CSV table of C-alpha atoms in Angstrom, one decimal:
chain,number,residue,atom,x,y,z
Q,1,GLU,CA,-31.1,29.2,10.9
Q,2,ILE,CA,-32.7,27.0,13.1
Q,3,VAL,CA,-36.0,26.5,12.8
Q,4,LEU,CA,-37.9,25.1,16.3
Q,5,THR,CA,-41.4,23.6,15.4
Q,6,GLN,CA,-43.9,23.3,18.8
Q,7,SER,CA,-46.6,21.2,19.0
Q,8,PRO,CA,-49.1,21.2,19.8
Q,9,GLY,CA,-49.8,24.5,19.0
Q,10,THR,CA,-53.0,24.6,21.9
Q,11,LEU,CA,-53.6,22.4,25.0
Q,12,SER,CA,-56.3,21.9,26.9
Q,13,LEU,CA,-56.1,20.5,30.1
Q,14,SER,CA,-57.4,20.4,33.6
Q,15,PRO,CA,-55.6,21.8,37.0
Q,16,GLY,CA,-54.0,18.6,38.7
Q,17,GLU,CA,-53.4,17.2,34.5
Q,18,ARG,CA,-49.8,16.8,33.3
Q,19,ALA,CA,-48.5,19.0,30.4
Q,20,THR,CA,-46.2,17.5,27.7
Q,21,LEU,CA,-44.8,20.3,25.4
Q,22,SER,CA,-42.3,19.3,22.4
Q,23,CYS,CA,-39.8,21.5,20.6
Q,24,ARG,CA,-38.6,20.1,17.9
Q,25,ALA,CA,-35.4,21.4,16.1
Q,26,SER,CA,-34.1,21.5,12.4
Q,27,GLN,CA,-30.9,20.6,13.3
Q,28,SER,CA,-29.2,19.4,16.0
Q,29,ILE,CA,-28.2,22.5,19.4
Q,30,SER,CA,-25.0,21.5,20.6
Q,31,THR,CA,-24.8,21.4,24.1
Q,32,SER,CA,-28.7,21.4,24.9
Q,33,TYR,CA,-28.5,25.6,24.8
Q,34,LEU,CA,-32.5,24.9,24.6
Q,35,ALA,CA,-34.2,27.5,26.8
Q,36,TRP,CA,-38.1,27.3,27.7
Q,37,PHE,CA,-40.3,30.2,28.2
Q,38,GLN,CA,-43.6,31.1,30.2
Q,39,GLN,CA,-45.8,34.3,28.9
Q,40,LYS,CA,-48.7,35.2,29.7
Q,41,PRO,CA,-51.0,38.1,28.0
Q,42,GLY,CA,-49.5,41.6,28.6
Q,43,GLN,CA,-46.0,40.2,30.1
Q,44,ALA,CA,-42.5,39.6,28.8
Q,45,PRO,CA,-41.5,36.3,28.9
Q,46,ARG,CA,-40.4,34.3,31.7
Q,47,LEU,CA,-37.2,31.8,31.9
Q,48,LEU,CA,-37.7,29.0,33.3
Q,49,ILE,CA,-35.3,26.4,31.8
Q,50,HIS,CA,-31.8,26.5,30.3
Q,51,GLY,CA,-29.8,24.2,29.6
Q,52,ALA,CA,-32.4,22.2,28.4
Q,53,SER,CA,-33.4,20.4,31.5
Q,54,SER,CA,-31.9,23.2,34.1
Q,55,ARG,CA,-34.6,25.1,36.0
Q,56,ALA,CA,-34.0,28.8,36.3
Q,57,THR,CA,-33.6,30.4,40.3
Q,58,GLY,CA,-37.1,30.4,41.5
Q,59,ILE,CA,-39.1,28.0,39.1
Q,60,PRO,CA,-41.5,25.1,40.8
Q,61,ASP,CA,-40.2,21.7,40.3
Q,62,ARG,CA,-43.6,20.9,38.6
Q,63,PHE,CA,-41.4,22.2,35.8
Q,64,SER,CA,-38.8,20.0,34.3
Q,65,GLY,CA,-37.2,19.9,30.6
Q,66,SER,CA,-35.3,16.9,29.1
Q,67,GLY,CA,-34.3,16.3,25.8
Q,68,SER,CA,-31.0,16.7,23.2
Q,69,GLY,CA,-30.0,16.8,19.6
Q,70,THR,CA,-33.2,17.8,17.9
Q,71,ASP,CA,-36.2,16.7,20.5
Q,72,PHE,CA,-36.7,18.3,23.6
Q,73,THR,CA,-40.1,18.4,25.8
Q,74,LEU,CA,-41.6,20.4,28.7
Q,75,THR,CA,-43.2,19.0,31.3
Q,76,ILE,CA,-45.3,20.2,33.7
Q,77,SER,CA,-46.3,17.5,36.4
Q,78,ARG,CA,-49.5,18.8,37.9
Q,79,LEU,CA,-50.9,22.2,36.3
Q,80,GLU,CA,-51.5,24.8,39.1
Q,81,PRO,CA,-54.0,27.6,38.3
Q,82,ASP,CA,-50.8,29.9,37.8
Q,83,ASP,CA,-49.4,27.5,34.4
Q,84,PHE,CA,-51.8,28.2,32.3
Q,85,ALA,CA,-50.0,30.6,29.6
Q,86,VAL,CA,-48.0,30.5,26.5
Q,87,TYR,CA,-45.1,27.9,26.6
Q,88,TYR,CA,-42.0,29.2,23.8
Q,89,CYS,CA,-38.9,27.0,23.5
Q,90,GLN,CA,-35.9,29.1,22.3
Q,91,GLN,CA,-32.1,28.1,20.9
Q,92,TYR,CA,-29.3,30.3,21.7
Q,93,GLY,CA,-26.1,28.1,20.4
Q,94,ILE,CA,-26.7,29.2,17.2
Q,95,SER,CA,-27.1,32.6,15.7
Q,96,PRO,CA,-29.7,33.8,15.3
Q,97,ARG,CA,-31.3,32.5,18.6
Q,98,THR,CA,-34.4,31.6,17.0
Q,99,PHE,CA,-38.2,31.3,19.4
Q,100,GLY,CA,-40.5,28.5,18.4
Q,101,GLN,CA,-44.3,29.7,17.3
Q,102,GLY,CA,-45.3,28.4,20.9
Q,103,THR,CA,-48.0,26.1,22.5
Q,104,LYS,CA,-50.8,27.6,24.4
Q,105,VAL,CA,-52.2,25.9,27.6
Q,106,GLU,CA,-55.7,26.2,28.0
Q,107,ILE,CA,-57.7,25.6,30.8
Q,108,LYS,CA,-60.5,22.5,29.5
N,1,GLN,CA,-32.1,43.0,41.6
N,2,VAL,CA,-31.3,43.5,37.8
N,3,HIS,CA,-34.5,46.1,36.5
N,4,LEU,CA,-34.9,46.6,32.7
N,5,GLU,CA,-36.3,50.3,32.0
N,6,GLN,CA,-37.2,50.6,28.9
N,7,SER,CA,-38.5,54.2,26.5
N,8,GLY,CA,-42.1,54.6,26.2
N,9,THR,CA,-44.9,54.2,23.2
N,10,GLU,CA,-44.1,54.7,19.7
N,11,VAL,CA,-46.0,56.4,16.8
N,12,LYS,CA,-44.0,56.2,13.5
N,13,LYS,CA,-45.2,56.8,9.9
N,14,PRO,CA,-44.1,54.3,7.3
N,15,GLY,CA,-40.2,55.0,6.5
N,16,SER,CA,-39.0,56.0,9.0
N,17,SER,CA,-37.3,55.1,11.7
N,18,VAL,CA,-37.7,54.6,15.7
N,19,LYS,CA,-35.1,54.2,18.4
N,20,VAL,CA,-35.7,52.5,21.8
N,21,SER,CA,-33.7,52.8,25.1
N,22,CYS,CA,-33.2,50.6,27.7
N,23,LYS,CA,-31.6,51.3,31.1
N,24,ALA,CA,-30.1,49.2,33.2
N,25,SER,CA,-29.4,49.0,36.7
N,26,GLY,CA,-28.9,46.9,40.1
N,27,ASP,CA,-26.3,44.9,38.7
N,28,THR,CA,-22.8,45.0,36.5
N,29,PHE,CA,-24.0,46.1,33.1
N,30,SER,CA,-20.9,45.9,30.5
N,31,THR,CA,-20.0,41.9,30.9
N,32,TYR,CA,-23.5,40.5,30.0
N,33,GLY,CA,-25.4,40.1,26.6
N,34,LEU,CA,-27.9,42.7,26.1
N,35,THR,CA,-30.5,40.9,23.5
N,36,TRP,CA,-33.4,42.9,21.6
N,37,VAL,CA,-36.4,40.8,21.3
N,38,ARG,CA,-40.0,42.3,19.1
N,39,GLN,CA,-43.5,40.3,19.2
N,40,ALA,CA,-45.9,41.2,16.8
N,41,PRO,CA,-49.5,40.7,17.7
N,42,GLY,CA,-50.9,37.1,18.6
N,43,GLN,CA,-47.1,35.6,17.2
N,44,GLY,CA,-44.2,34.4,19.0
N,45,PRO,CA,-40.9,36.1,20.1
N,46,GLN,CA,-38.2,37.2,17.6
N,47,TRP,CA,-34.8,37.4,17.9
N,48,MET,CA,-33.5,41.0,16.2
N,49,GLY,CA,-29.9,40.9,17.8
N,50,ARG,CA,-27.9,41.7,20.9
N,51,ILE,CA,-24.8,43.5,22.4
N,52,ILE,CA,-21.9,42.6,24.5
N,53,PRO,CA,-21.3,46.4,25.6
N,54,LEU,CA,-17.9,46.3,27.1
N,55,LEU,CA,-16.7,44.9,24.0
N,56,ASN,CA,-19.0,46.9,21.8
N,57,ILE,CA,-19.3,43.6,19.4
N,58,THR,CA,-23.0,43.2,18.1
N,59,ASN,CA,-24.4,40.5,16.3
N,60,TYR,CA,-27.9,40.8,14.2
N,61,ALA,CA,-30.5,38.3,12.6
N,62,GLN,CA,-30.1,38.2,8.9
N,63,THR,CA,-33.9,39.3,8.7
N,64,PHE,CA,-32.8,42.8,10.4
N,65,GLN,CA,-29.6,42.9,8.3
N,66,GLY,CA,-28.8,46.4,7.4
N,67,ARG,CA,-31.9,47.8,8.9
N,68,VAL,CA,-31.1,48.0,12.4
N,69,THR,CA,-28.5,48.9,14.7
N,70,ILE,CA,-28.0,48.3,18.3
N,71,THR,CA,-25.8,50.4,20.7
N,72,ALA,CA,-24.4,51.0,24.4
N,73,ASP,CA,-23.6,53.9,25.9
N,74,ARG,CA,-21.7,52.4,29.6
N,75,SER,CA,-22.2,55.5,31.0
N,76,THR,CA,-25.2,55.5,31.8
N,77,SER,CA,-26.0,51.5,31.5
N,78,THR,CA,-28.1,52.0,28.6
N,79,VAL,CA,-28.9,50.0,25.1
N,80,PHE,CA,-30.7,51.3,21.9
N,81,MET,CA,-31.8,49.8,19.3
N,82,GLU,CA,-32.4,51.3,15.9
N,83,LEU,CA,-34.7,50.0,12.9
N,84,ASN,CA,-35.4,52.1,9.5
N,85,SER,CA,-37.8,51.9,6.7
N,86,LEU,CA,-40.2,51.2,9.5
N,87,THR,CA,-42.7,49.6,7.8
N,88,SER,CA,-46.4,48.2,9.4
N,89,ASP,CA,-44.9,44.7,9.4
N,90,ASP,CA,-42.5,46.2,12.3
N,91,THR,CA,-45.7,46.8,14.7
N,92,ALA,CA,-44.8,45.2,17.6
N,93,VAL,CA,-43.7,45.4,21.2
N,94,TYR,CA,-40.0,45.6,21.3
N,95,TYR,CA,-38.4,44.0,24.7
N,96,CYS,CA,-35.0,44.1,25.9
N,97,ALA,CA,-33.5,41.2,27.8
N,98,ARG,CA,-30.3,41.0,29.8
N,99,GLU,CA,-28.8,37.1,29.2
N,100,ARG,CA,-28.3,34.9,32.7
N,101,LEU,CA,-24.5,34.5,32.2
N,102,GLY,CA,-22.3,37.1,31.5
N,103,TYR,CA,-20.4,37.4,28.1
N,104,ARG,CA,-17.2,35.6,29.7
N,105,SER,CA,-19.1,32.1,30.7
N,106,GLY,CA,-21.1,30.9,27.5
N,107,TRP,CA,-24.4,31.1,25.9
N,108,SER,CA,-26.9,31.9,28.0
N,109,PRO,CA,-30.5,33.2,27.3
N,110,PRO,CA,-32.5,36.3,28.2
N,111,LEU,CA,-33.4,35.9,31.8
N,112,TYR,CA,-34.0,39.9,32.8
N,113,TRP,CA,-36.7,41.4,30.6
N,114,GLY,CA,-37.4,45.4,30.5
N,115,GLN,CA,-41.2,45.9,30.8
N,116,GLY,CA,-41.6,46.0,26.4
N,117,THR,CA,-42.2,49.0,24.1
N,118,LEU,CA,-45.1,48.8,21.7
N,119,VAL,CA,-44.2,50.5,18.7
N,120,THR,CA,-47.1,51.1,16.1
N,121,VAL,CA,-46.2,51.8,12.4
N,122,SER,CA,-48.9,53.6,10.8
N,123,SER,CA,-49.9,55.8,8.0
């Protein structure tokens, strides 16, 4: 199965700062079947990005995704208070559709 | 608007089975992949398997092969996930989720999620 490794484990930033989250795959993900999710305590994950770089409906443009092959990045251009949460990447091109272990973005 | 309503909290003994339901409303049910994901306390999500109700095609993560069964009842737009031989390691919140695109449009990630069902396995 494809293992997704996210880094860093925790990111401590202030509102207004830029967040850069990494997701590295153990093998190439074809056709960029890579998604990013945001999750807050007690809630289900929320889809932010699909196809590595396409924002889901209703997602603000401060969220952007990039990358291909084995290296992918989620960027939050200017953090707002509502953005402090845990972020997961998922590959959905090969079964099992594995998730990364998450990056927590916390308020500094 | 798609809504997924899951069954309620379960408390099970080790060695027993649990069956969680997920009723879909608001959009075409049969032609989308319905996925089950679980999340143990403090852990990331873990993909368990999926079903395309129209085709009755399932696939499962190897980790759960032989222990999990995902079924669908098209007449009630409900999918079910049954997990057998429970241990304390199966204590988690179990989510159903509908994929973003219909199965004819290729692979897509989960977009609509149920509220989650807490399953606690304890003697």
